[in-house]
Short mmCIF file of C-alpha atoms in Angstrom, two decimals:
data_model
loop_
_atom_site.label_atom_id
_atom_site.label_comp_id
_atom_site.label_asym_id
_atom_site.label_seq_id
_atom_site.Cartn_x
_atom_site.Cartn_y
_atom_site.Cartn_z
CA UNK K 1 71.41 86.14 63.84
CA UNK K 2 73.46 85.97 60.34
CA UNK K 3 71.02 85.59 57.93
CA UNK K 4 71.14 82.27 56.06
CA UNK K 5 68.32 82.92 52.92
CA UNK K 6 68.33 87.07 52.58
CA UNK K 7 70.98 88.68 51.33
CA UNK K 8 70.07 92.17 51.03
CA UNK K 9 67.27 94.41 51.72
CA UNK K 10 66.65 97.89 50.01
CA UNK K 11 64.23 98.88 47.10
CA UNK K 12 66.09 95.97 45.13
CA UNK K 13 65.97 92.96 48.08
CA UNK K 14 67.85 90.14 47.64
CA UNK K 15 67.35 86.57 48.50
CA UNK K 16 69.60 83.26 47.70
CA UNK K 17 67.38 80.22 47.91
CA UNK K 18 70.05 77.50 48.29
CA UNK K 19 69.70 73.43 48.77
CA UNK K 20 66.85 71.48 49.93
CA UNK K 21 64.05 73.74 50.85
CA UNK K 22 61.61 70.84 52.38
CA UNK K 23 59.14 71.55 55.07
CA UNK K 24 62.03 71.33 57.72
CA UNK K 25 63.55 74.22 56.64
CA UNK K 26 61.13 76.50 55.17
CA UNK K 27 59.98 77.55 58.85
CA UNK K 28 63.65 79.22 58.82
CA UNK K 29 63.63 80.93 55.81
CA UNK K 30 59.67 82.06 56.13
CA UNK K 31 61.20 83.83 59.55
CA UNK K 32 63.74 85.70 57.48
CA UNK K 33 61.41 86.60 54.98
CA UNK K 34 59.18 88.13 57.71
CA UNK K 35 62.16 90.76 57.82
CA UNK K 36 61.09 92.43 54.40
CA UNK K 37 57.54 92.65 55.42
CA UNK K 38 56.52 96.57 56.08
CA UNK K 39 60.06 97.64 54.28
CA UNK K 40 59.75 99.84 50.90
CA UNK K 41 60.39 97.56 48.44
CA UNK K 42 60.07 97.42 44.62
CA UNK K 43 61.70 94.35 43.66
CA UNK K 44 62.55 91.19 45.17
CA UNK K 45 64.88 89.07 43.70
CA UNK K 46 65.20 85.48 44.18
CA UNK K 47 68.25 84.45 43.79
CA UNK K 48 68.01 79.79 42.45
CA UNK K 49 71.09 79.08 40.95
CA UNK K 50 71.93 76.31 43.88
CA UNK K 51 68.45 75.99 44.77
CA UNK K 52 68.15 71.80 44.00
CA UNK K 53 64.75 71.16 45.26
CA UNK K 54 61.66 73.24 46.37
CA UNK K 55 58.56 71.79 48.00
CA UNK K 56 55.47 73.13 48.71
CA UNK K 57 56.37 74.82 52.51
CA UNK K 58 58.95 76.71 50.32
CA UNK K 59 56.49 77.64 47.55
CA UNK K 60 54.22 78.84 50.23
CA UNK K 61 56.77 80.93 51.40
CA UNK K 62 56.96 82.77 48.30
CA UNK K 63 53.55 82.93 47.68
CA UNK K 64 53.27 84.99 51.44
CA UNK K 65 56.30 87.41 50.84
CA UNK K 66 54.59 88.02 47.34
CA UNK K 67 51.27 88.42 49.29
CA UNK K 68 52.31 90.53 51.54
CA UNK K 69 54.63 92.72 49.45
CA UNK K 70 51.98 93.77 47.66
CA UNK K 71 50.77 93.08 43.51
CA UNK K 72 52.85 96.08 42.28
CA UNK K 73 56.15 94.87 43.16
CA UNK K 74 58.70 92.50 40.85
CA UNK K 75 59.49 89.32 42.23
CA UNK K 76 62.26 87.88 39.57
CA UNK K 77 63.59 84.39 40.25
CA UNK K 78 66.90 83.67 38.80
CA UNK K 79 68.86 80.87 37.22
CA UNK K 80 66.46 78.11 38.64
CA UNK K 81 67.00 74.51 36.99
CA UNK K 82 64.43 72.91 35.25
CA UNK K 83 63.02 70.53 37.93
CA UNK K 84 62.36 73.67 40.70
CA UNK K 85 61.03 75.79 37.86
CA UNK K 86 58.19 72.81 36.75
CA UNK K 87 57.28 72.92 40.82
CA UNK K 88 56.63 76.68 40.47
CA UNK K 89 54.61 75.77 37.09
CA UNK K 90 52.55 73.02 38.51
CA UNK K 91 51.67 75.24 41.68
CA UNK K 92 50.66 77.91 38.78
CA UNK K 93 53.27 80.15 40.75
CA UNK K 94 55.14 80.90 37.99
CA UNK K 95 52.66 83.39 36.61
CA UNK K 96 53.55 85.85 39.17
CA UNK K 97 57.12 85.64 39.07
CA UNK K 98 59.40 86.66 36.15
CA UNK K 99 61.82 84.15 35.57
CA UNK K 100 65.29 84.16 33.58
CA UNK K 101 68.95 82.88 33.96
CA UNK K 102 70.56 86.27 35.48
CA UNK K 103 69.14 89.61 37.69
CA UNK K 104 70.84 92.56 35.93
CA UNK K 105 69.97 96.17 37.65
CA UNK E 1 60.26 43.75 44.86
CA UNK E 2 58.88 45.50 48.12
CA UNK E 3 60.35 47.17 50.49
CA UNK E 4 58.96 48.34 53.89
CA UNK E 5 60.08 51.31 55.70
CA UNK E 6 59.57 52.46 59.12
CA UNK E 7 60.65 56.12 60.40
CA UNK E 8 60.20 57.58 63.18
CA UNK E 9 57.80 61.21 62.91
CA UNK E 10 60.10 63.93 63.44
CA UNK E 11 60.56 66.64 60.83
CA UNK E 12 64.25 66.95 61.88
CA UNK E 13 64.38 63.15 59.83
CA UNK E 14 62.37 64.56 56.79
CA UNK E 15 66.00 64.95 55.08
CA UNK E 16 66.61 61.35 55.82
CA UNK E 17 63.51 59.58 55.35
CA UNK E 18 63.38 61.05 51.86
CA UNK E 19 66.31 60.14 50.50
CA UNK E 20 66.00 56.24 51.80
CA UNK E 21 62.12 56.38 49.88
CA UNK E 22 63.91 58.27 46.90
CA UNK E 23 67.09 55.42 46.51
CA UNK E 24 64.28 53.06 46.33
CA UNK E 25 62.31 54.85 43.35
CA UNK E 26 65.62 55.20 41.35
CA UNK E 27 65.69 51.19 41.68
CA UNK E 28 62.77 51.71 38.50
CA UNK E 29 62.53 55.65 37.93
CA UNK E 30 65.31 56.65 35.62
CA UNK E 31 64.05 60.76 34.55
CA UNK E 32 65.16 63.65 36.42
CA UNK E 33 61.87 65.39 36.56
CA UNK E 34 59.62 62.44 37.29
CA UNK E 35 61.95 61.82 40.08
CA UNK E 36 61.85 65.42 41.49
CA UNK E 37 57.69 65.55 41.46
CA UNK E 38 57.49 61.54 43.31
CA UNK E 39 60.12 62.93 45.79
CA UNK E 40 57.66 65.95 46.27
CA UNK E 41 54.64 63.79 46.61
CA UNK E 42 56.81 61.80 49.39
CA UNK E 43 57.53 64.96 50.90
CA UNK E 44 53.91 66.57 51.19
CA UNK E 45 52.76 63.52 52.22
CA UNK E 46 55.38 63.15 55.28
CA UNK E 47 55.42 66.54 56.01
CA UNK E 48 51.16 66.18 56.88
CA UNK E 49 51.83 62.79 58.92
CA UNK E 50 54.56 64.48 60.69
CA UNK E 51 52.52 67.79 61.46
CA UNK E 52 49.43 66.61 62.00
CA UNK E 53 48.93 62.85 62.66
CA UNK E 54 51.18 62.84 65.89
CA UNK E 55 50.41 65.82 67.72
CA UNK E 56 49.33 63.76 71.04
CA UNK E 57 52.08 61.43 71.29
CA UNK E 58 55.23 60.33 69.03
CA UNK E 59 54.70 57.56 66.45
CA UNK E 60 55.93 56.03 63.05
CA UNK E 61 55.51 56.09 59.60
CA UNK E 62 55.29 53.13 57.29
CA UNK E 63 56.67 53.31 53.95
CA UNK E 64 55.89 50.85 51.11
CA UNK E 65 57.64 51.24 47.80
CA UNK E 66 56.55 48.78 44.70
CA UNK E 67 56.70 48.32 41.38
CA UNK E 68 53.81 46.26 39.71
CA UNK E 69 55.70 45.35 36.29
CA UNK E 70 52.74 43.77 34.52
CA UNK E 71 50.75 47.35 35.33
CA UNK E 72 53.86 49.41 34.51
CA UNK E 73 52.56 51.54 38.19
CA UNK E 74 54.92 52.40 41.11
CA UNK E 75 52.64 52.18 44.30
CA UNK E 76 53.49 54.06 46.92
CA UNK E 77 51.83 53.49 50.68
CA UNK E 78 51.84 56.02 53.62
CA UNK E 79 50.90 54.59 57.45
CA UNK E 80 50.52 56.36 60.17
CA UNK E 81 48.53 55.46 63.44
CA UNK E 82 47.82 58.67 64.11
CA UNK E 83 43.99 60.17 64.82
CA UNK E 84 41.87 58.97 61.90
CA UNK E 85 42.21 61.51 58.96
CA UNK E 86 41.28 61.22 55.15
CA UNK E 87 42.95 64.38 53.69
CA UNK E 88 41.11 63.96 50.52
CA UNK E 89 37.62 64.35 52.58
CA UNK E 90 38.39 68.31 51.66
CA UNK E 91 38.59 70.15 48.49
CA UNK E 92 42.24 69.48 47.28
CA UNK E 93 41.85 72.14 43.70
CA UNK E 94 43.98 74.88 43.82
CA UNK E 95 42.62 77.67 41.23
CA UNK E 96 45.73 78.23 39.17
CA UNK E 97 44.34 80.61 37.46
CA UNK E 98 43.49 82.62 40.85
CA UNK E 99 45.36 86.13 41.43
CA UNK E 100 48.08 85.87 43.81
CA UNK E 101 46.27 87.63 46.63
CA UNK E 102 43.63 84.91 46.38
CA UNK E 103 45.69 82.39 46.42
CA UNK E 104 45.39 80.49 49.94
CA UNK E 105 48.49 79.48 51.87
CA UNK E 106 47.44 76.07 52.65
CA UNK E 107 46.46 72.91 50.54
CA UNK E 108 49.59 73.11 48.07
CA UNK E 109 50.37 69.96 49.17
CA UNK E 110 47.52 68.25 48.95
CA UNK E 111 46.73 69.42 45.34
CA UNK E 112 50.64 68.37 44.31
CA UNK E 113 50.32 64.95 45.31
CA UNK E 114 46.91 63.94 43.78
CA UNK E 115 47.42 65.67 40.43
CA UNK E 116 50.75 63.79 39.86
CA UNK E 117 49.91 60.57 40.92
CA UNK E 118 47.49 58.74 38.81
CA UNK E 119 45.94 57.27 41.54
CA UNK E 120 45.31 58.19 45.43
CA UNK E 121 43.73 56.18 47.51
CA UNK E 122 42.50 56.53 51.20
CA UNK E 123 42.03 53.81 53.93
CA UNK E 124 41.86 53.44 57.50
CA UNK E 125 42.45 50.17 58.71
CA UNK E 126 44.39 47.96 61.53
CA UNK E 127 44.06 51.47 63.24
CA UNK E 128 46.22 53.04 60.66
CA UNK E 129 46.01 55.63 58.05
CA UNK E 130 46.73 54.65 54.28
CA UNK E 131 47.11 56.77 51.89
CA UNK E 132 48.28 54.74 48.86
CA UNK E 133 49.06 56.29 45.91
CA UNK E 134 50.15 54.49 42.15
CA UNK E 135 52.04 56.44 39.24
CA UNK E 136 51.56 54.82 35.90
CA UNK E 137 55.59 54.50 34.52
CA UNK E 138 55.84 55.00 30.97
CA UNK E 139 58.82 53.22 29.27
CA UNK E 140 60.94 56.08 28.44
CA UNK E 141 60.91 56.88 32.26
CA UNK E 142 62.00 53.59 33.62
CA UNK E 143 65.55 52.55 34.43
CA UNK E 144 67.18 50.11 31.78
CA UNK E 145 66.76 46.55 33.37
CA UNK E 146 70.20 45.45 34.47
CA UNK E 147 72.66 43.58 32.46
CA UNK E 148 75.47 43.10 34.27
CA UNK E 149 76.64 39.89 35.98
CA UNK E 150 79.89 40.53 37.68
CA UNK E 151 82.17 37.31 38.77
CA UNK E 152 85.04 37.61 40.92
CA UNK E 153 88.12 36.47 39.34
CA UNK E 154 91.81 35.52 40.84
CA UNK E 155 94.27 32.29 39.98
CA UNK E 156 93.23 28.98 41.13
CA UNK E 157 90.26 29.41 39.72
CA UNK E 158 87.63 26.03 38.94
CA UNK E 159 88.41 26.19 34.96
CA UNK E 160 84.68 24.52 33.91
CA UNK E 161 83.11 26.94 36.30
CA UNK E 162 84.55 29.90 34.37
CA UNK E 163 83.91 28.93 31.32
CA UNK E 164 80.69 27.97 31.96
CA UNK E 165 79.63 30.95 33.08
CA UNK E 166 81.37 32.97 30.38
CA UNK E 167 79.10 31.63 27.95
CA UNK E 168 75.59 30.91 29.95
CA UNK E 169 75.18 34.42 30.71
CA UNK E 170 75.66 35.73 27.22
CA UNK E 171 72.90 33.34 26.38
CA UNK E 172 70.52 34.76 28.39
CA UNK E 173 71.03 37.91 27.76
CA UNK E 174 73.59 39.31 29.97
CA UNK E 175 76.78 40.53 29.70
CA UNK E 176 79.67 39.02 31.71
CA UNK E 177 81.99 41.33 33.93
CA UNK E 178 85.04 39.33 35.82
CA UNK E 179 86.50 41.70 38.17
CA UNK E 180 89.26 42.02 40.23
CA UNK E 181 92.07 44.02 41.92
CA UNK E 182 94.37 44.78 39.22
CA UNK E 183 97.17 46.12 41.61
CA UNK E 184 97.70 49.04 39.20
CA UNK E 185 97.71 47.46 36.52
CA UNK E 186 95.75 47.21 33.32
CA UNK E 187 94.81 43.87 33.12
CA UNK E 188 96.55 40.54 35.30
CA UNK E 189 96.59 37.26 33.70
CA UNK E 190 95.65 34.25 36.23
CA UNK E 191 95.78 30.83 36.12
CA UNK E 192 93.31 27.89 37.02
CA UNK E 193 93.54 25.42 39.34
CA UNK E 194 93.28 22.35 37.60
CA UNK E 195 94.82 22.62 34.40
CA UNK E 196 96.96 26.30 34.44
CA UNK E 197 94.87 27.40 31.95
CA UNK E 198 95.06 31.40 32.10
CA UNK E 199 92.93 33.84 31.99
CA UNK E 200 92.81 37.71 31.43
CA UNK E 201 91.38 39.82 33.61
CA UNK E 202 90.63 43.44 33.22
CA UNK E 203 88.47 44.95 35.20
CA UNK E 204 88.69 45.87 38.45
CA UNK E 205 85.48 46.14 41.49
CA UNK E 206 87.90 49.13 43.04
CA UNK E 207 86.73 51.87 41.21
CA UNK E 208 83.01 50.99 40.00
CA UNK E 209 80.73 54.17 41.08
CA UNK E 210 77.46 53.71 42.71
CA UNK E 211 76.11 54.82 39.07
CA UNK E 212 77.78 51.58 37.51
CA UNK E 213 76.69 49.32 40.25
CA UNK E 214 73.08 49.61 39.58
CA UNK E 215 74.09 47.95 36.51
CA UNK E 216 74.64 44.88 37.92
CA UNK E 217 72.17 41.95 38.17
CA UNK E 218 74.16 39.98 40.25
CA UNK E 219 77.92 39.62 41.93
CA UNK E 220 79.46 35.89 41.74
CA UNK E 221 81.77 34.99 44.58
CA UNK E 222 82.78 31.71 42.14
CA UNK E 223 84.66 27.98 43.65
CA UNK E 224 88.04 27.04 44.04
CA UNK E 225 91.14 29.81 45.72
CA UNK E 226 89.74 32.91 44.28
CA UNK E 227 87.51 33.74 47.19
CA UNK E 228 90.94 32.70 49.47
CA UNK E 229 93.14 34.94 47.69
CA UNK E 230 90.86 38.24 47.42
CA UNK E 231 90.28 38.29 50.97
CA UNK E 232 94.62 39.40 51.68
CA UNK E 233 94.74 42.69 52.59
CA UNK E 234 98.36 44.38 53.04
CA UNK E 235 97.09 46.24 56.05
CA UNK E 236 95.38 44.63 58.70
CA UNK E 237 93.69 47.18 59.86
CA UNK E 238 91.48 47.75 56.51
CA UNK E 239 88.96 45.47 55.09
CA UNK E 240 90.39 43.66 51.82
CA UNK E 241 89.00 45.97 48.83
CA UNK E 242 86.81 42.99 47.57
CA UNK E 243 85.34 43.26 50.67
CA UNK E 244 84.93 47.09 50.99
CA UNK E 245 83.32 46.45 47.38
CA UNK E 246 80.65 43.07 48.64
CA UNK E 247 79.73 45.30 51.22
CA UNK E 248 78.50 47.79 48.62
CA UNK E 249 76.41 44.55 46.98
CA UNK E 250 75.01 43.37 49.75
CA UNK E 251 73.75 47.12 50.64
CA UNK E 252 71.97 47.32 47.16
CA UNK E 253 68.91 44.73 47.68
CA UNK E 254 67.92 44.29 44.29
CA UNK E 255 71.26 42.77 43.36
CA UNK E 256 71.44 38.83 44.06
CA UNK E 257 74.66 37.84 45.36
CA UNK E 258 75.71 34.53 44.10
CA UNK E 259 77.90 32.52 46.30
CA UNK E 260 79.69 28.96 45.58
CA UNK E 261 81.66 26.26 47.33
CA UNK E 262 84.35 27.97 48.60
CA UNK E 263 83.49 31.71 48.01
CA UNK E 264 81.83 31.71 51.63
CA UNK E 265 85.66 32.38 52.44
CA UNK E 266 85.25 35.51 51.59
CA UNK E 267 82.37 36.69 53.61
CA UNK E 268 84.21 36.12 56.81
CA UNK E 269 85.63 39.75 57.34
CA UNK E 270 82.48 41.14 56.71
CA UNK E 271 80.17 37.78 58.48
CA UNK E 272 77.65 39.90 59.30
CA UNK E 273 76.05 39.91 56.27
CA UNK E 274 75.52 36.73 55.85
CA UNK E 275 74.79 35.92 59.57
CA UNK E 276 71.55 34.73 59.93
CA UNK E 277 71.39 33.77 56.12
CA UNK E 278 69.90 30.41 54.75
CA UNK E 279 72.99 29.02 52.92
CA UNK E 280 74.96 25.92 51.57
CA UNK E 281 78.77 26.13 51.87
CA UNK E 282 81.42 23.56 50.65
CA UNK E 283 81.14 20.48 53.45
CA UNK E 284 85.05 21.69 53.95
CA UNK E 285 83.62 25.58 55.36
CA UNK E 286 80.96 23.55 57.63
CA UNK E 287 82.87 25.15 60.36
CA UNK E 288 83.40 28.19 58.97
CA UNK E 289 80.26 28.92 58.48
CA UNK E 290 78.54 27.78 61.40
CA UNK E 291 81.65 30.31 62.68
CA UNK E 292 80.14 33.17 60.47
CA UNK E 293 76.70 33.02 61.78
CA UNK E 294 75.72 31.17 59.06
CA UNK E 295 71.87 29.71 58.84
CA UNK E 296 72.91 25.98 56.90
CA UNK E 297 71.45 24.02 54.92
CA UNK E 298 71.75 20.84 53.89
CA UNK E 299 70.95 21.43 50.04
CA UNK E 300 72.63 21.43 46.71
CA UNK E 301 71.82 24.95 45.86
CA UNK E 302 70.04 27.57 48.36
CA UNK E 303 68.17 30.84 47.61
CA UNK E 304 67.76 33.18 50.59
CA UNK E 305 66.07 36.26 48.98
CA UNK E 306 68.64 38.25 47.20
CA UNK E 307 71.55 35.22 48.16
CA UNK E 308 72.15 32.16 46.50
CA UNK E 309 74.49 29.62 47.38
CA UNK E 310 75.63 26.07 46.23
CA UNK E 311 77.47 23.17 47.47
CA UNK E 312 80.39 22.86 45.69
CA UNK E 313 82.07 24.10 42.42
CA UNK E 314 80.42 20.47 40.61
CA UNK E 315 76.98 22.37 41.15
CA UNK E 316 78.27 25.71 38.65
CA UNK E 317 75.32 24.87 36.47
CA UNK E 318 72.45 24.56 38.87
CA UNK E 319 73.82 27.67 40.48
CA UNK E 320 73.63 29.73 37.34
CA UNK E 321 70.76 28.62 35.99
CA UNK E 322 69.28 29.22 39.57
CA UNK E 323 70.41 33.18 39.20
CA UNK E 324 69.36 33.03 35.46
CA UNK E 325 66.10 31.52 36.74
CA UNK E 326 65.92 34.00 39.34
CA UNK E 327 66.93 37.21 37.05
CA UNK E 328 64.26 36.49 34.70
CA UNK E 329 61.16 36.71 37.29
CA UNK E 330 62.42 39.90 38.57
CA UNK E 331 62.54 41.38 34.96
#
């Protein structure tokens, strides 16, 4: 199945969050995100730059991958507007990612 | 004004059913970000019904969308007939300050909803779930009230009706649009029926966006030919474009469509919306309407929720100061 969320995975893993993540499609991308579970990661990067809107069933998927990833690795999320980043800020997400316009490394 | 939806409980609609809540916030909700956290209220709050209220059997959810202008509050209300369920019976606080591994997977939602509304609320009655929830609308939030009174305009137009209206509307406060199809051009001069007098027109209903539309308080379909000559089309196979563009009115419910004497003309390629309507048409459309579906009546001027009609182009006044009248109690 072609991947529709993950883009890459490797120590730096790669993920483009794109359109309406709502509760009918965060089953979908919580499936592909079960593919970096158990792989050596360091950093996870979320790619938000056409992300429009993020609900809670998309929040919680970040908040699992992040759980199960383990507390030593980066999660960066990148070139989110200003409406998904005050969802990650009123969910109190935010203090676990690092978040800025670009991913350079 | 309030508007009841019904949707059927299937996540696959969750797209759908939040947009058609959503277009009826940004009747009153005018900033980005307030707009973004209602929608995910609306969301969280589907999502639950839709997981958890109908896992026996299918069902519906009601929708209730209103704006209570003398509180300055947006009231929201969620029905479901599913098993009796008050999701705030649990502990909806989510420790933000809480280290990612303790942070638990579920209740997000819950948490979302009742710190942005100002107000949730939980019922069961008529065997249904309520949730209703109210958001307190500052002014700098709100959409501008609308302005905008557009009147149809072609030749052989009733010359006291125009001006009338060209003035009465300024008094009250609005601002007066007359729109037509300009063929190409920048502005078309017409001519009225009874004395020639011309008129200037230079604006055009063919290219107003959806953005511009919500500007508009009302749409005028005025007396005498105009109605007769916007309804050609040079290809019979396509609506005429003032159609195409009252169809657009008629979808937007908070607009009130004005119709007078012989406007009604108009309306018959697109009859179905006003079939079924309470209206008064000129005693020379009797025919036509009762053709178009039309619900008549016998009255000077009519008022059908967000359609008003009058007799003939003799009643202009009443039927402005009916919209006037009308405008003012919705502001």
């Amino acid at each position: 199945m072609m991947a529709k969320y993950v883009i890459e995975i490797g120590e730096v893993s790669k993920v483009k969050l794109h359109g309406h993540i709502d509760a009918s499609v965060a089953p979908e991308i919580m499936e592909e995100l079960r593919e970096l579970v158990g792989k050596d990661i360091q950093t996870l990067v979320l790619y938000a730059d056409e992300l429009e809107y993020i609900a809670s069933a998309g929040i919680r998927a970040i908040v699992f991958i992040k759980q199960k990833l383990g507390a030593n690795i980066d999660v960066y999320l990148c070139g989110a507007s200003d409406t998904v980043i005050d969802v990650f800020k009123m969910t109190g997400i935010d203090r676990f990612l690092i978040i800025q316009d670009t991913f350079e490394g | 004004m309030l508007k009841d939806m019904i949707f059927f409980a299937d996540m696959k609609k969750l797209p759908y059913m939040l947009d058609t809540i959503m277009q009826e916030v940004t009747q009153y909700v005018s900033d980005k970000k307030l707009l973004n956290r209602l929608k995910l209220c609306c969301e969280e709050i589907l999502a639950n019904i839709i997981d958890y209220a109908y896992t026996e059997k299918q069902g519906n959810i009601y929708v209730s969308c209103e704006y209570f202008a003398d509180k300055h509050s947006l009231q929201f209300v969620f029905a479901d007939e599913g098993t009796p369920y008050d999701p705030l019976a649990q502990k909806c606080t989510v420790d933000l300050e809480a280290g990612i591994e303790e942070r638990p997977i579920g209740g997000l939602g819950i948490f979302l909803y009742t710190t942005i509304m100002d107000k949730v609320e939980y019922k069961y009655m008529s065997q249904k779930n309520h949730l209703i929830l109210e958001k307190n609308l500052p002014r700098e939030v709100l959409v501008k009230p609308r302005k905008k009174i557009a009147i149809l305009m072609e030749s052989d137009f009733y010359e006291p009706e125009i001006e009338y209206y060209s003035n009465c509307f300024n008094d009250a406060g609005f601002e007066v649009h007359f729109l037509s199809r300009l063929w190409g051009n920048d502005s078309l001069t017409f001519h009225g029926h009874e004395e020639r007098k011309a008129f200037q027109c230079s604006e055009s209903f063919e290219f107003i966006e959806d953005r511009e539309l919500r500007e508009y308080a009302a749409v005028i379909i005025p007396a005498g030919y105009t109605a007769d000559r916007l309804r050609y089309t040079e290809d019979i196979n396509k609506l005429p474009p003032a159609c195409v563009f009252l169809q657009r009115c008629f979808h937007d419910k908070h607009m009130l469509k004005g119709i007078i004497c012989h406007g009604a003309w108009l309306m018959a390629p697109i009859h179905e919306l006003v079939k079924g309507r309470k209206m008064v048409v000129h005693n020379n459309l009797l025919g036509d309407a009762q053709l178009m579906g039309i619900d008549y009546v016998d009255e000077d001027v009519v008022v059908d929720a967000d359609l008003v009609s009058a007799r003939s182009g003799g009643e202009h006044q009443a039927f402005a100061q009916k919209i006037i009248a009308l405008l003012k109690t919705e502001q």
